[in-house]
Amino acid sequence: GVVTQVPMQNVGVQGSLDRAQIAAVVNKHIAEIRHCYEKNLINDPGLSGKIQEEWTINPDGTVGSVKTKYTSMKGGDVAGCIGSRIRTWQFPRPKGNGYVIVNYPFMFDSVGF
């Protein structure tokens, strides 16, 4: 399965971290996202689509809440798996002890499956 990197302008960030800092952490963990997708592909080889996740980065860089804002996937639990992985990620500490809200779209395609 393929997880397509989205253009940075499609990533929404509210707070004191910039898109590049967010993308660096997401890219570091992209294999976890791919794993969530591929384990669902085993049961549904045609599974593809877009999932948009929203999460809050706490002042210490840990992830607070995570929720799925949108999914076009029919079946599987890719979004639930992604959410559980994002909760474990560590981001840079936001400046000024603020919280950061991230809206991040992930695109999935079952190329070669």
Short mmCIF file of C-alpha atoms in Angstrom, two decimals:
data_model
loop_
_atom_site.label_atom_id
_atom_site.label_comp_id
_atom_site.label_asym_id
_atom_site.label_seq_id
_atom_site.Cartn_x
_atom_site.Cartn_y
_atom_site.Cartn_z
CA GLY A 1 0.00 0.00 0.00
CA VAL A 2 1.03 3.55 -0.67
CA VAL A 3 0.59 6.51 1.66
CA THR A 4 0.82 9.67 -0.44
CA GLN A 5 2.53 12.70 1.03
CA VAL A 6 0.21 15.69 0.90
CA PRO A 7 1.26 19.18 -0.19
CA MET A 8 2.15 21.25 2.87
CA GLN A 9 -0.56 23.84 2.09
CA ASN A 10 -3.14 21.08 2.73
CA VAL A 11 -1.97 20.70 6.33
CA GLY A 12 -3.80 22.92 8.79
CA VAL A 13 -1.90 24.14 11.85
CA GLN A 14 -3.22 26.45 14.57
CA GLY A 15 -0.54 27.39 17.06
CA SER A 16 3.16 28.06 17.34
CA LEU A 17 4.62 25.09 15.44
CA ASP A 18 5.06 25.42 11.70
CA ARG A 19 4.03 22.95 9.02
CA ALA A 20 7.61 21.79 8.42
CA GLN A 21 8.01 20.81 12.10
CA ILE A 22 4.74 18.84 11.97
CA ALA A 23 5.67 17.18 8.66
CA ALA A 24 9.06 16.11 10.01
CA VAL A 25 7.42 14.16 12.84
CA VAL A 26 4.74 12.66 10.54
CA ASN A 27 7.41 11.60 8.02
CA LYS A 28 9.45 10.00 10.81
CA HIS A 29 6.40 7.84 11.65
CA ILE A 30 5.05 7.25 8.13
CA ALA A 31 5.87 3.51 8.34
CA GLU A 32 3.36 3.25 11.24
CA ILE A 33 0.67 4.87 9.06
CA ARG A 34 1.52 2.51 6.19
CA HIS A 35 1.30 -0.47 8.57
CA CYS A 36 -2.21 0.60 9.68
CA TYR A 37 -3.28 0.71 6.04
CA GLU A 38 -1.58 -2.50 4.91
CA LYS A 39 -2.96 -4.64 7.73
CA ASN A 40 -6.47 -3.60 6.60
CA LEU A 41 -5.60 -4.26 2.93
CA ILE A 42 -5.21 -7.95 3.74
CA ASN A 43 -8.97 -8.24 4.33
CA ASP A 44 -10.01 -5.67 1.73
CA PRO A 45 -7.56 -5.49 -1.21
CA GLY A 46 -9.48 -2.62 -2.87
CA LEU A 47 -9.36 -0.35 0.18
CA SER A 48 -8.26 3.19 -0.70
CA GLY A 49 -9.18 6.78 0.00
CA LYS A 50 -8.51 9.74 2.24
CA ILE A 51 -8.48 10.08 6.02
CA GLN A 52 -8.15 13.45 7.71
CA GLU A 53 -7.00 13.36 11.31
CA GLU A 54 -7.05 16.22 13.79
CA TRP A 55 -4.91 16.18 16.90
CA THR A 56 -3.85 18.53 19.67
CA ILE A 57 -0.21 18.92 20.64
CA ASN A 58 0.17 19.75 24.32
CA PRO A 59 2.66 22.37 25.63
CA ASP A 60 5.14 19.55 26.43
CA GLY A 61 5.02 18.20 22.84
CA THR A 62 2.92 15.14 23.65
CA VAL A 63 -0.33 14.49 21.78
CA GLY A 64 -3.59 15.07 23.62
CA SER A 65 -6.78 14.32 21.77
CA VAL A 66 -6.95 12.72 18.32
CA LYS A 67 -10.07 12.48 16.18
CA THR A 68 -10.95 11.56 12.64
CA LYS A 69 -12.39 14.62 10.89
CA TYR A 70 -13.11 12.87 7.57
CA THR A 71 -12.76 9.49 5.92
CA SER A 72 -13.71 8.26 2.48
CA MET A 73 -12.66 4.68 3.30
CA LYS A 74 -15.41 2.11 3.35
CA GLY A 75 -14.54 -0.64 5.80
CA GLY A 76 -11.52 -1.49 7.88
CA ASP A 77 -10.27 0.45 10.88
CA VAL A 78 -7.42 2.39 9.33
CA ALA A 79 -8.50 5.63 11.02
CA GLY A 80 -8.66 4.04 14.48
CA CYS A 81 -5.23 2.52 14.04
CA ILE A 82 -3.75 5.83 12.85
CA GLY A 83 -5.28 7.64 15.82
CA SER A 84 -3.76 5.19 18.29
CA ARG A 85 -0.33 5.65 16.67
CA ILE A 86 -0.51 9.47 16.60
CA ARG A 87 -1.21 9.47 20.36
CA THR A 88 2.29 8.05 20.94
CA TRP A 89 4.18 10.66 18.89
CA GLN A 90 6.38 13.37 20.39
CA PHE A 91 6.49 16.79 18.74
CA PRO A 92 8.73 19.79 19.46
CA ARG A 93 7.47 21.89 22.37
CA PRO A 94 5.29 24.71 21.06
CA LYS A 95 6.61 28.19 21.80
CA GLY A 96 4.89 30.13 24.56
CA ASN A 97 3.39 27.11 26.36
CA GLY A 98 0.49 27.00 23.92
CA TYR A 99 -1.43 24.16 22.38
CA VAL A 100 -1.27 23.35 18.68
CA ILE A 101 -4.15 21.91 16.65
CA VAL A 102 -3.18 19.97 13.53
CA ASN A 103 -5.44 18.90 10.65
CA TYR A 104 -3.56 16.38 8.52
CA PRO A 105 -4.89 14.50 5.48
CA PHE A 106 -3.52 11.06 4.56
CA MET A 107 -4.14 9.58 1.08
CA PHE A 108 -4.08 5.80 0.60
CA ASP A 109 -3.87 3.69 -2.55
CA SER A 110 -3.59 -0.07 -2.94
CA VAL A 111 -1.02 0.02 -5.76
CA GLY A 112 0.33 -3.44 -6.49
CA PHE A 113 -2.05 -5.22 -4.12
#
